[in-house]
CSV table of C-alpha atoms and ligand atoms in Angstrom, one decimal:
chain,number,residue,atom,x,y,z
O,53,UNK,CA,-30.5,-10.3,13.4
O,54,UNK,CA,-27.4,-10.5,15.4
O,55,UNK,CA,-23.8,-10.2,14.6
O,56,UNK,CA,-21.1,-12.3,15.6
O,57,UNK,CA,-16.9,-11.3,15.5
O,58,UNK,CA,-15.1,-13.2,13.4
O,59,UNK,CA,-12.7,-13.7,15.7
O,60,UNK,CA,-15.0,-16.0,17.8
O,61,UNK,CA,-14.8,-14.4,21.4
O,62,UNK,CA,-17.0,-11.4,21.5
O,63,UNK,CA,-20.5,-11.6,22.7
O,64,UNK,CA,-23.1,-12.1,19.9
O,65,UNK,CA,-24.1,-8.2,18.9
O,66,UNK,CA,-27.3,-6.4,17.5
O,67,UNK,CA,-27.6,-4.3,14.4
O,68,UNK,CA,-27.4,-1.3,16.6
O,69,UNK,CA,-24.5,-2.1,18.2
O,70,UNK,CA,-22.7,-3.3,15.4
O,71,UNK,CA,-23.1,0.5,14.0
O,72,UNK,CA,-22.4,2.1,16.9
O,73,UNK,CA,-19.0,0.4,18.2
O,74,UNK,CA,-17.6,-0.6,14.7
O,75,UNK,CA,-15.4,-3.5,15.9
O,76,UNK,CA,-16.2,-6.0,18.4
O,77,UNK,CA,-14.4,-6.3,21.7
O,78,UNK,CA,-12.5,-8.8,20.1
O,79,UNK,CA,-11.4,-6.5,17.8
O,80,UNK,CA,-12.9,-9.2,15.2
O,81,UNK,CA,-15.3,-7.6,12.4
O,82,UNK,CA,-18.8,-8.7,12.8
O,83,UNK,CA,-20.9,-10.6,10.8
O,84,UNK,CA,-24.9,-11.4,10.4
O,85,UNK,CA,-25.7,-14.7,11.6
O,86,UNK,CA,-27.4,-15.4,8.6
O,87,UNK,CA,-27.5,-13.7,4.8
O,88,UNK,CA,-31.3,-14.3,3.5
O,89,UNK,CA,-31.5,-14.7,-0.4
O,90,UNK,CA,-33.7,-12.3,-2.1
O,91,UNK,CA,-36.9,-14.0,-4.1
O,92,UNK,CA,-36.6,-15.4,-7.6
O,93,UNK,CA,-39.0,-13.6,-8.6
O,94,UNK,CA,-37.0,-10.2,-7.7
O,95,UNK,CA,-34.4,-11.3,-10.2
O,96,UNK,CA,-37.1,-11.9,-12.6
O,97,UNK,CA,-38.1,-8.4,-12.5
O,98,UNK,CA,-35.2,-6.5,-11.8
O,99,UNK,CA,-34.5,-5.7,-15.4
O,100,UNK,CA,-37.5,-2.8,-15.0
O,101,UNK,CA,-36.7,-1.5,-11.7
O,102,UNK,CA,-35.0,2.4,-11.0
O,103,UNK,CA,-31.7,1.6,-8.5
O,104,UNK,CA,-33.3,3.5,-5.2
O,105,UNK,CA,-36.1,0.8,-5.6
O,106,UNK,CA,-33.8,-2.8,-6.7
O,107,UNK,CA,-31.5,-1.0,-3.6
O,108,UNK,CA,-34.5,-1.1,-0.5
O,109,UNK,CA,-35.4,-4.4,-1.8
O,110,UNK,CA,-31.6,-5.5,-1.1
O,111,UNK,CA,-31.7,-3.7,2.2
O,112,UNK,CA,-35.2,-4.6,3.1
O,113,UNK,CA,-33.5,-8.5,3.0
O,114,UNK,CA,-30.7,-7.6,5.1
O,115,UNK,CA,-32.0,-4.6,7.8
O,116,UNK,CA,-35.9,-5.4,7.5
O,117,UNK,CA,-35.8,-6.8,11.0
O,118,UNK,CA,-34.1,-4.3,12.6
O,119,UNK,CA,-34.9,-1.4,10.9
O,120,UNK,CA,-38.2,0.4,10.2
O,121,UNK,CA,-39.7,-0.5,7.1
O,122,UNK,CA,-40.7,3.5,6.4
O,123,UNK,CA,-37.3,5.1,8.0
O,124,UNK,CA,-35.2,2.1,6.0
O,125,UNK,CA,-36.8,3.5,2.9
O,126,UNK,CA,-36.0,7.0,3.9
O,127,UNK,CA,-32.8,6.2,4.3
O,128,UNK,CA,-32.4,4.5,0.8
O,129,UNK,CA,-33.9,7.1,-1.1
O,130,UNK,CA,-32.0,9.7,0.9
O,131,UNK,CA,-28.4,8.0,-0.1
O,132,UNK,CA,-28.8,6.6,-3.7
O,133,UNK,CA,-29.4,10.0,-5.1
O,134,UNK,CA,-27.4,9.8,-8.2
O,135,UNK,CA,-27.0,7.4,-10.6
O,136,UNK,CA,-24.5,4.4,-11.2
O,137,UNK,CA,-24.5,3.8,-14.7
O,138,UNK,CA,-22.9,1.1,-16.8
O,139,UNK,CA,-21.2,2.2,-19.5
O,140,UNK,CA,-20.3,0.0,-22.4
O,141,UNK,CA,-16.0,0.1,-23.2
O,142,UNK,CA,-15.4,-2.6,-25.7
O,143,UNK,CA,-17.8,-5.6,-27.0
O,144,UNK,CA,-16.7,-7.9,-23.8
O,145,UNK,CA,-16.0,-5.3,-21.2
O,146,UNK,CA,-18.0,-2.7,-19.6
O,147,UNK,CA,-17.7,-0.6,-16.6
O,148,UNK,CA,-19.8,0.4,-13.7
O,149,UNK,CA,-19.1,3.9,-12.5
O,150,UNK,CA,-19.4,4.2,-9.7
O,151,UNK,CA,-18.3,7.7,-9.3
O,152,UNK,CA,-21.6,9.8,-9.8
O,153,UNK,CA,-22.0,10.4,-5.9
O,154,UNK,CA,-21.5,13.9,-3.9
O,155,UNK,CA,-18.0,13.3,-3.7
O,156,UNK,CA,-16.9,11.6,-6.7
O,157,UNK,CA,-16.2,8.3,-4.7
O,158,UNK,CA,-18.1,5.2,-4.6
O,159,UNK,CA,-17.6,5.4,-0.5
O,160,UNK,CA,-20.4,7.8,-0.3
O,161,UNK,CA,-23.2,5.4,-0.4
O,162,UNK,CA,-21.9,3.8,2.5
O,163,UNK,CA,-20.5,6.9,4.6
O,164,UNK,CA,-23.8,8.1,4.0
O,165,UNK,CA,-26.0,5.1,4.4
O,166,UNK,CA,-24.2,4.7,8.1
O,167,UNK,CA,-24.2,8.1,8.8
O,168,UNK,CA,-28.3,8.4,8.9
O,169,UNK,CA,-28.5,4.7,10.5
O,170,UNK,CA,-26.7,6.2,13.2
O,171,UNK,CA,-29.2,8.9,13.3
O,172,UNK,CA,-32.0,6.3,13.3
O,173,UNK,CA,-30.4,4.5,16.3
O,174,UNK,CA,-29.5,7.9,18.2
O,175,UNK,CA,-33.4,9.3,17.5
O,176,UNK,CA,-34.9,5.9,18.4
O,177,UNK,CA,-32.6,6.0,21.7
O,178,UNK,CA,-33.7,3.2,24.0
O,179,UNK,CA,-34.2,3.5,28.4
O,180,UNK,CA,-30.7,1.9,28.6
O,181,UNK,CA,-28.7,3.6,25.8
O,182,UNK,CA,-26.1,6.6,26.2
O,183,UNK,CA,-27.2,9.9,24.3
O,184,UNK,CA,-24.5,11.6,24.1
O,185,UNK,CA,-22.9,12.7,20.9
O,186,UNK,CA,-21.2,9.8,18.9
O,187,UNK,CA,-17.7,11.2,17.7
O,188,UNK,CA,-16.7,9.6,14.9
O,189,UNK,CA,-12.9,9.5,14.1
O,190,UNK,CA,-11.8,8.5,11.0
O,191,UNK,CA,-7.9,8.8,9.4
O,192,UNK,CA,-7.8,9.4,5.7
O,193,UNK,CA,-4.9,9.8,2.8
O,194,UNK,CA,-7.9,11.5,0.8
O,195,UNK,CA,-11.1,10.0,-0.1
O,196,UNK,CA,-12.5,8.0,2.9
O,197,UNK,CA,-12.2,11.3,4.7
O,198,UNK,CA,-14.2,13.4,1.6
O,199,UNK,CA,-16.8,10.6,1.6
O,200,UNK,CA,-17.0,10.2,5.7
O,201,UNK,CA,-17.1,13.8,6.2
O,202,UNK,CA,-19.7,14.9,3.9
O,203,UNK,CA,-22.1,11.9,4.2
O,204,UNK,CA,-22.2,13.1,8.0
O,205,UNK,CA,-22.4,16.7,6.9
O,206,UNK,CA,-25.2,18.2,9.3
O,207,UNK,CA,-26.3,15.2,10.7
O,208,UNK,CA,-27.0,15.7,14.2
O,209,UNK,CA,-26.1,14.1,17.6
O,210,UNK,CA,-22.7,13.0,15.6
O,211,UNK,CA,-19.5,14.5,15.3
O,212,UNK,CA,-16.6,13.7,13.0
O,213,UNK,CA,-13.2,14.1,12.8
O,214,UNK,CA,-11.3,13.9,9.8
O,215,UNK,CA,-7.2,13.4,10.4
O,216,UNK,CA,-5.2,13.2,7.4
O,217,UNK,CA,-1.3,13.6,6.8
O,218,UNK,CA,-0.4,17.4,6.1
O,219,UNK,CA,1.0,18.1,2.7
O,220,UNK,CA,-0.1,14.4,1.3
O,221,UNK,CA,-3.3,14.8,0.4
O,222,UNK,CA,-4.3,16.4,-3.3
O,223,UNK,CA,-5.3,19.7,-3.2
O,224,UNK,CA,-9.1,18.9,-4.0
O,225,UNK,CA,-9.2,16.1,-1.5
O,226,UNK,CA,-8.2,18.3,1.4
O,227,UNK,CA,-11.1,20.8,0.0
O,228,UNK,CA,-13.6,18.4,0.4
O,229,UNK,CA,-13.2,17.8,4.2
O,230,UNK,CA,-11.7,20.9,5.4
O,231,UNK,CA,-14.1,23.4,4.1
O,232,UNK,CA,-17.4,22.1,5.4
O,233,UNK,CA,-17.5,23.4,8.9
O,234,UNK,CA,-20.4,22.6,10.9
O,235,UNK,CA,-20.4,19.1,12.9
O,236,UNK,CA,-17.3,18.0,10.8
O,237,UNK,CA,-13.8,19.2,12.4
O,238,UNK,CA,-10.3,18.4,10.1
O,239,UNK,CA,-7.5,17.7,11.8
O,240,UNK,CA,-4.1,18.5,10.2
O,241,UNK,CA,-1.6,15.9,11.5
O,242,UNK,CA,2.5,16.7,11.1
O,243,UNK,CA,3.2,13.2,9.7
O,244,UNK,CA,2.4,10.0,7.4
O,245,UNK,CA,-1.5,8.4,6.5
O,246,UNK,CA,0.1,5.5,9.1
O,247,UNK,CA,0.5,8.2,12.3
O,248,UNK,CA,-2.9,9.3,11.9
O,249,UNK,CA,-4.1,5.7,12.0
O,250,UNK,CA,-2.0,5.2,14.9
O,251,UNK,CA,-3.6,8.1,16.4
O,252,UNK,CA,-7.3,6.6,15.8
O,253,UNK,CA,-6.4,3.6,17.2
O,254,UNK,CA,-5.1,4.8,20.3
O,255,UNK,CA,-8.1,7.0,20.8
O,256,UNK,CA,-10.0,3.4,20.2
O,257,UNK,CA,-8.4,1.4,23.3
O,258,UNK,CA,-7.8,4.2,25.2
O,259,UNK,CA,-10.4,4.2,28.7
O,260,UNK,CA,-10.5,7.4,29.6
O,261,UNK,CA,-10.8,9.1,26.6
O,262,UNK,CA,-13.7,6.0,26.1
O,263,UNK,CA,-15.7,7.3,29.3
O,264,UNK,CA,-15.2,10.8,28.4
O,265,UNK,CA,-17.2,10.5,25.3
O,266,UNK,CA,-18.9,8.1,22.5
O,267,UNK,CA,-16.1,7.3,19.9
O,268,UNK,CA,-16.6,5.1,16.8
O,269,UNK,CA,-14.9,4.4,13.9
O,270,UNK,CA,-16.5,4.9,9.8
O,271,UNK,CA,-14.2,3.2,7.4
O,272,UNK,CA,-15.3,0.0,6.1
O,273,UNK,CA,-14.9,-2.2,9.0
O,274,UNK,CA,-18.2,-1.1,10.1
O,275,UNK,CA,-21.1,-3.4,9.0
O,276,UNK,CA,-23.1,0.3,7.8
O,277,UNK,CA,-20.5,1.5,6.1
O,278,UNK,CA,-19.4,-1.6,3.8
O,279,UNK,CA,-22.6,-3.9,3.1
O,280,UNK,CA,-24.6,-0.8,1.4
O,281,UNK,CA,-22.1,-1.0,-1.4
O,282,UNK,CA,-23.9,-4.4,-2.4
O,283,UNK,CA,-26.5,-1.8,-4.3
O,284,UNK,CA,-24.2,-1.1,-6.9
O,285,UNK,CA,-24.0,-4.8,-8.0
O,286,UNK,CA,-27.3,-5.6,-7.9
O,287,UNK,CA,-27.7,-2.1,-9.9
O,288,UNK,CA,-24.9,-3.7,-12.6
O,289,UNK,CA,-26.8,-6.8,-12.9
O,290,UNK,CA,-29.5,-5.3,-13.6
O,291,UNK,CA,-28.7,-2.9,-16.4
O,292,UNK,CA,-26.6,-5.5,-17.6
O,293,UNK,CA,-30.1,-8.0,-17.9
O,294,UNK,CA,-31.9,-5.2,-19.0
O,295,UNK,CA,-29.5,-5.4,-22.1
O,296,UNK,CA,-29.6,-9.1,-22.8
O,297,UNK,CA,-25.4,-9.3,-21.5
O,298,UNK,CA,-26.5,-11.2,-17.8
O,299,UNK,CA,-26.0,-14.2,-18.5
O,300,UNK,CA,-22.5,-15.3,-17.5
O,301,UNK,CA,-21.7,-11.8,-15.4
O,302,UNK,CA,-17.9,-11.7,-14.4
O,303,UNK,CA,-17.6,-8.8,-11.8
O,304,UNK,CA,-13.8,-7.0,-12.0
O,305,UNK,CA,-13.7,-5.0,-8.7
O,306,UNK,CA,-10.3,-2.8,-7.9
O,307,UNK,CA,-9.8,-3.9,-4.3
O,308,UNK,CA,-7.8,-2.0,-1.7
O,309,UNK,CA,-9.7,-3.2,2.0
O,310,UNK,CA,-11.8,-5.2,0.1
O,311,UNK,CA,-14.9,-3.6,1.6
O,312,UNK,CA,-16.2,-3.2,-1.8
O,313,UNK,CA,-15.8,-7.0,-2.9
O,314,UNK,CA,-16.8,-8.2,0.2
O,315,UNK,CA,-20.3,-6.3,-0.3
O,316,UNK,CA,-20.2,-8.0,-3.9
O,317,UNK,CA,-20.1,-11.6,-2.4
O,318,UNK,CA,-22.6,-10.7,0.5
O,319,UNK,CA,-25.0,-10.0,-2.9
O,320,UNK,CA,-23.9,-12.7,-4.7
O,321,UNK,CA,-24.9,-14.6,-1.0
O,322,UNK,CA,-28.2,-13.3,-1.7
O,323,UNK,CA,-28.6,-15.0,-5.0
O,324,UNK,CA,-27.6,-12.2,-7.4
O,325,UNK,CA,-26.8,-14.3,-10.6
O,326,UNK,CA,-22.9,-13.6,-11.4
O,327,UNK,CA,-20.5,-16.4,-12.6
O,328,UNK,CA,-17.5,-15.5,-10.8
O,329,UNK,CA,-15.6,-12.7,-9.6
O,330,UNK,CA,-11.8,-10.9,-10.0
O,331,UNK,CA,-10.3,-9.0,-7.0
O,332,UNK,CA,-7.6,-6.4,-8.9
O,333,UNK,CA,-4.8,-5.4,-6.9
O,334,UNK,CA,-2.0,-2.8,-7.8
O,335,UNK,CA,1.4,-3.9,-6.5
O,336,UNK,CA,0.0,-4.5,-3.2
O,337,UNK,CA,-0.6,-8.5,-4.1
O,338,UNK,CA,-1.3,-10.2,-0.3
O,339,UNK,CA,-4.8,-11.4,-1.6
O,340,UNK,CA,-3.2,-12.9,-4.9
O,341,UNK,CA,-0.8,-14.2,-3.6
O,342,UNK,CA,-3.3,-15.8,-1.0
O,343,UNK,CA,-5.7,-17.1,-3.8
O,344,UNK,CA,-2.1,-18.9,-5.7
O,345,UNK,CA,-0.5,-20.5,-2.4
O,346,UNK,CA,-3.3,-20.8,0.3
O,347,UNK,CA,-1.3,-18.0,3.1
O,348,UNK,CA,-2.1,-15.1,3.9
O,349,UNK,CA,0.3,-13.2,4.7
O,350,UNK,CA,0.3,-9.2,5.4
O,351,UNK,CA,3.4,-7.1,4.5
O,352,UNK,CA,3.9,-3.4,4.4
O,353,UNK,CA,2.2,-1.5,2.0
O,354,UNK,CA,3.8,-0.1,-1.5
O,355,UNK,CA,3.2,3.2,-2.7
O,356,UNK,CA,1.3,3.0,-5.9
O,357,UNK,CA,-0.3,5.3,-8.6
O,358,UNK,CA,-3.5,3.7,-7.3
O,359,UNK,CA,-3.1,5.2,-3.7
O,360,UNK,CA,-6.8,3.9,-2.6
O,361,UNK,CA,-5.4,0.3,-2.6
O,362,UNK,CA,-2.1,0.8,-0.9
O,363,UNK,CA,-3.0,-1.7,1.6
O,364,UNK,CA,-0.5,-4.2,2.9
O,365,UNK,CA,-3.1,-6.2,5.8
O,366,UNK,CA,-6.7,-5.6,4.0
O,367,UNK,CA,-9.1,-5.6,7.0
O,368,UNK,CA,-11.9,-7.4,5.2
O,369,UNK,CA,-10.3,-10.4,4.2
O,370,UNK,CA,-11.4,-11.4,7.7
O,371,UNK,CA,-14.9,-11.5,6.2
O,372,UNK,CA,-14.4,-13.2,2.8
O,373,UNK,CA,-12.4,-16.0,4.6
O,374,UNK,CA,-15.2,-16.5,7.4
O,375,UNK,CA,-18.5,-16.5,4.5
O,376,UNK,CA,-16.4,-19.4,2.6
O,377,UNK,CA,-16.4,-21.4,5.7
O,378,UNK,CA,-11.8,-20.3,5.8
O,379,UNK,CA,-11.7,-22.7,2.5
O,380,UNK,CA,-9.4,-22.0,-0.1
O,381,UNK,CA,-11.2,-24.2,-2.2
O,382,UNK,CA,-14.3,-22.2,-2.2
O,383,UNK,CA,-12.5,-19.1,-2.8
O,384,UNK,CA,-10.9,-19.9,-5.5
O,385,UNK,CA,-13.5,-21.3,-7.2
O,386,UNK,CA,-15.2,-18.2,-7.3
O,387,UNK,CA,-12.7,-15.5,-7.2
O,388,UNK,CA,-9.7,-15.0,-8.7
O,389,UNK,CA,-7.2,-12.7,-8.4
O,390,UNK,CA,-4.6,-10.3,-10.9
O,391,UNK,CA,-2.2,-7.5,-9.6
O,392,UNK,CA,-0.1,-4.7,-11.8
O,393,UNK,CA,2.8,-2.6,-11.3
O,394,UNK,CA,2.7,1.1,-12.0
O,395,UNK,CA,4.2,0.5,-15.6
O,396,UNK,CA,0.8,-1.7,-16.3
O,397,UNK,CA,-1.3,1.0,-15.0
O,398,UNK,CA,0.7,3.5,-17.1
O,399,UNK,CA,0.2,1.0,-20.4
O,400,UNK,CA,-3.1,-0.1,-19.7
O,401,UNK,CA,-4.4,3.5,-18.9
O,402,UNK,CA,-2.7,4.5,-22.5
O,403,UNK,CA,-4.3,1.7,-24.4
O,404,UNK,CA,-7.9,1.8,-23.5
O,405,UNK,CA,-8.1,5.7,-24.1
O,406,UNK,CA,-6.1,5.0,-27.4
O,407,UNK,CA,-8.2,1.9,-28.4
O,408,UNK,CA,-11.6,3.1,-27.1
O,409,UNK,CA,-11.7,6.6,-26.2
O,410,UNK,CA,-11.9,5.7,-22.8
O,411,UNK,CA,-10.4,7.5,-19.6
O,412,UNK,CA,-9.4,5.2,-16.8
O,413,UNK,CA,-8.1,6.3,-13.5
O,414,UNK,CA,-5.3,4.4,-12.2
O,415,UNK,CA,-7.6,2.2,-9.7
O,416,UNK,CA,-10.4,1.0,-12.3
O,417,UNK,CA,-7.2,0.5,-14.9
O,418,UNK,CA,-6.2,-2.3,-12.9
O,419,UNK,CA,-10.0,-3.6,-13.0
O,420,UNK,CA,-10.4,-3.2,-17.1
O,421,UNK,CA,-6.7,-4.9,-17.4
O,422,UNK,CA,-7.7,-8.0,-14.8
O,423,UNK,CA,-10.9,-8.6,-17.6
O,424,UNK,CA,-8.9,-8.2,-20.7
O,425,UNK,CA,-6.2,-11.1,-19.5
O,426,UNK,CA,-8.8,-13.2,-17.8
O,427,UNK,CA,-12.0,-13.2,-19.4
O,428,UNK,CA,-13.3,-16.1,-21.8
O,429,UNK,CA,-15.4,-16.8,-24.6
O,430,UNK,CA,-19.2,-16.5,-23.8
O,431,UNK,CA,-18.2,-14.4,-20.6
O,432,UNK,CA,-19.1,-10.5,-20.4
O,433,UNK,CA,-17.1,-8.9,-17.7
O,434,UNK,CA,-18.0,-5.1,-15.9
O,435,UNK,CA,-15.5,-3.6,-14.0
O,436,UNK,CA,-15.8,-0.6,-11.6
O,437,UNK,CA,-15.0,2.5,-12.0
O,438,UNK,CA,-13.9,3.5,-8.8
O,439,UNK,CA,-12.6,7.3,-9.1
O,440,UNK,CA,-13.3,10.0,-11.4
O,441,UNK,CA,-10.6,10.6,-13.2
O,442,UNK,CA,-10.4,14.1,-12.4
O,443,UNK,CA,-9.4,13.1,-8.6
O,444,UNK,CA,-6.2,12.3,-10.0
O,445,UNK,CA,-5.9,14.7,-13.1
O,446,UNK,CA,-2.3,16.0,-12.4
O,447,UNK,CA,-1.4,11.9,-13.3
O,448,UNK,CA,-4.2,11.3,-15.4
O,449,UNK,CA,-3.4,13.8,-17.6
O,450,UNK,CA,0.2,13.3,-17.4
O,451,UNK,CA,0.2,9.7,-18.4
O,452,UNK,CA,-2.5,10.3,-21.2
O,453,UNK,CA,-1.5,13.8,-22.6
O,454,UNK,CA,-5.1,14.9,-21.8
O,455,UNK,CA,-6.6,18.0,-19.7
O,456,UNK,CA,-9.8,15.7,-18.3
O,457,UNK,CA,-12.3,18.2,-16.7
O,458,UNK,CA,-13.4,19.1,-13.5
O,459,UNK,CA,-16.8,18.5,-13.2
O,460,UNK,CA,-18.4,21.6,-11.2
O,461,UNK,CA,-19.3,19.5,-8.1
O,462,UNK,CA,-15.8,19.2,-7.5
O,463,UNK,CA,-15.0,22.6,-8.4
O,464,UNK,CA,-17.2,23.9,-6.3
O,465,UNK,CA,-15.6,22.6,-3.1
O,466,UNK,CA,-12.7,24.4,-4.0
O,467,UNK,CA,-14.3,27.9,-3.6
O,468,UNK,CA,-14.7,27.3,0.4
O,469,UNK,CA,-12.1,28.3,3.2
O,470,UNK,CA,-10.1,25.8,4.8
O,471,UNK,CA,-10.0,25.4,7.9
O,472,UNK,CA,-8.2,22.9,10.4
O,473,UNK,CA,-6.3,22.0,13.8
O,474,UNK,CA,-3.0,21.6,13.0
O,475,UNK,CA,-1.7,18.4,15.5
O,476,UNK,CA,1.5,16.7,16.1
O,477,UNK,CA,1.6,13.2,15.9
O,478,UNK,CA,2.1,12.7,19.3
O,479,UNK,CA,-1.0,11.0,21.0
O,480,UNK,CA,-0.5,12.8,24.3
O,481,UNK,CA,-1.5,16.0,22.4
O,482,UNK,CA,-4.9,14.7,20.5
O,483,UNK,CA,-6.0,13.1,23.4
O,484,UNK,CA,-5.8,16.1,25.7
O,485,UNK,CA,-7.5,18.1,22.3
O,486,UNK,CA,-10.2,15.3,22.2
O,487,UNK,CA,-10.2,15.9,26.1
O,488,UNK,CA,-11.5,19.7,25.6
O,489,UNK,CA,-14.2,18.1,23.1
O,490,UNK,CA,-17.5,16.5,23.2
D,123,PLP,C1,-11.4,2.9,-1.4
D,123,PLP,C2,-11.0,2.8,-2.9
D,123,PLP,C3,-10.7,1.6,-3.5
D,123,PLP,C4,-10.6,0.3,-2.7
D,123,PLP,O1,-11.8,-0.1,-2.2
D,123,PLP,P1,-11.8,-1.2,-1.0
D,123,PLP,O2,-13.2,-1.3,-0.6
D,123,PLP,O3,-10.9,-0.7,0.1
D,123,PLP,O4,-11.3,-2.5,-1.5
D,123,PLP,C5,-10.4,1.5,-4.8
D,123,PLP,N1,-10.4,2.7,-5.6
D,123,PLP,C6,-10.7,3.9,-5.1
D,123,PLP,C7,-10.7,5.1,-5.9
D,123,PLP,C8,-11.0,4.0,-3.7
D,123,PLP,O5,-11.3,5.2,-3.2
């Protein structure tokens, strides 16, 4: 299969380097030429089938050509080892948690799922290709870099570094990164999430740090990283069918990037039967406000409660806009859009638990509140889950007057010693750091 950039004027890519260099030359996101549907008869069936296996059959259709059937299965069975249950909240609504991985984030079945294609492509090597060490640099405010950093855990011929913004990530966040050790180095930066991503970026376009060593980048521009995501809808569908409630699906997802919508509508693509689908901002509204006027236009983001989706230019919208041929029309016709203020996230969060017993976090809060003021009769809407609510338990339990528990995973990344190189956010300094590396 090859990829093409969405912005027209790179060179046509292969899977492999796709994966490898992230973003095209263009610095457009790539895209497969063509999205094959899965079989009817999959859909038929789909209702009996464990995740790992519905999730190879998804991947099989998308990376069978490129990818080894046997090492594609490996890989599979190697990343979906949890579950990602869906859990019924009120007669209409139910929600897909999708927090059950090593981590606690739903990012780990794609940091993971790209971290041993990378391995496959390294191992496989090729007379022409470069096999050096791929560094991968990634800037977090706290859960990319937990999910990046421990999907790549011990994985060799790569190297990550985590950066993230000293003093502004939660205390179990910065555990989860900077206690691992081994091929995984964190990076303390003095400054804001935005000066780390400055940092990465430079490191991206600059040459001689490019000839000195293999960089790439792991957030959800990267093909790997995003499309693996699609497992958890066709998972959702599934348990939903299994239950008699698939029928007319409406899929709530709590969008930040948009990485994880965008792998919804690359499944829907594929022919997984939903109706429609409901992109739920916080107070970040550019894709709303896209879906009611036809612009798009980026503005700086807004500190939320829902930190995952402060996101003022979401990367992937690049990707929705180029699979509906740029048409506002299509894109409305299938998605549609909601977005709340912290006070609604406070309210909403209050209600469910009071209503249902139910414990949102502030990101899947804004996904159960898009279903209850949009869905219609007939409809059954799941929304995602997308954090535990532990990761945010100081607010959690502040809003909600509970004490929600840690699960031991988490706790357990807490017992570890931190360690990290403290930087300045000078780019002069990590590049002549980076310079004594790899
Ligand atoms: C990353 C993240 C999101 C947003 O996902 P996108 O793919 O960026 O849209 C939402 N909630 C949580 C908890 C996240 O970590």
């Amino acid at each position: 299969m090859k990829y093409y950039s969405t912005n027209g004027k790179a060179p046509l890519a292969d899977l492999q380097k796709a994966v490898v260099k992230g973003l095209a030359e263009d610095r457009g996101l790539y895209m497969p030429e063509c999205i094959k549907k899965l079989p009817k008869e999959f859909f038929e069936n789909i209702g009996d089938m464990p995740f790992q296996e519905i999730a190879y059959n998804v991947a099989y259709t998308f990376f069978g050509e490129d990818v080894d059937a046997d090492a594609l299965k490996d890989i599979v069975y190697d990343t979906l080892c949890f579950d990602c249950p869906v859990v019924k909240v009120t007669d209409q609504i139910y929600t897909l948690e999708l927090f059950h991985g090593p981590t606690l984030a739903f990012k780990d079945v794609g940091a993971r799922f790209m971290a041993r294609l990378l391995q496959y492509f390294i191992r496989r090597g090729t007379p022409t290709s470069d096999n050096r060490t791929v560094n991968v640099l990634v800037a977090t405010s706290g859960d990319t870099g937990s999910a990046v950093a421990n999907g790549f855990l011990g994985v060799d011929g790569i190297h990550v570094y985590v950066l993230y913004p000293k003093g502004k990530v939660s205390p179990i966040q910065e555990c989860q990164f900077t206690t691992l050790g081994k091929n995984i180095t964190a990076i303390e930066v003095d400054g804001v999430f935005d000066d780390c991503q400055a940092l990465v970026k430079n490191a991206f376009m600059d040459e001689e740090l490019n000839r000195h060593m293999r960089l790439t980048s792991a957030n959800s521009i990267n093909v790997a990283r995003f499309l693996p995501q699609a497992f958890y809808y066709f998972n959702a569908y599934a348990r939903m069918k299994a239950q008699g409630h698939a029928d007319q699906l409406v899929m709530c997802v709590p969008s930040g990037n948009f990485g994880n919508i965008c792998a919804a509508l690359f499944g829907h693509r594929m022919g997984l039967p939903v109706k429609r689908f409901i992109a739920a901002n916080n107070a970040n509204d550019i894709f709303y406000n896209y879906l009611q006027t036809g612009k798009y236009e980026p503005k700086p983001s807004k500190q939320t409660l829902a930190n995952a989706m402060d996101v003022g230019d979401p990367s992937n919208f690049a990707r929705i806009y180029d699979l509906y041929g740029k048409s506002h029309e299509a894109i409305t016709a299938l998605i549609s859009g909601a977005t709340y203020s912290d006070n609604q996230i406070r309210a909403t969060m209050r209600q469910c638990y009071e209503q249902t017993g139910y414990v949102l976090d502030p990101h899947g809060a804004c996904g159960y509140q898009a279903l209850i003021d949009n869905l219609k009769p007939g409809e059954v809407g799941v929304f995602c889950e997308t954090a535990h609510p532990a990761k945010f338990k100081e607010k959690v339990d502040d809003i909600l007057g509970s004490d929600v528990e840690i699960p031991l995973r988490l706790a357990a990344f807490m017992r570890g010693k931190k360690q990290s190189v403290p930087m300045s956010k000078d780019f002069i300094e990590f590049k002549k750091y980076l310079l004594t590396q790899g």
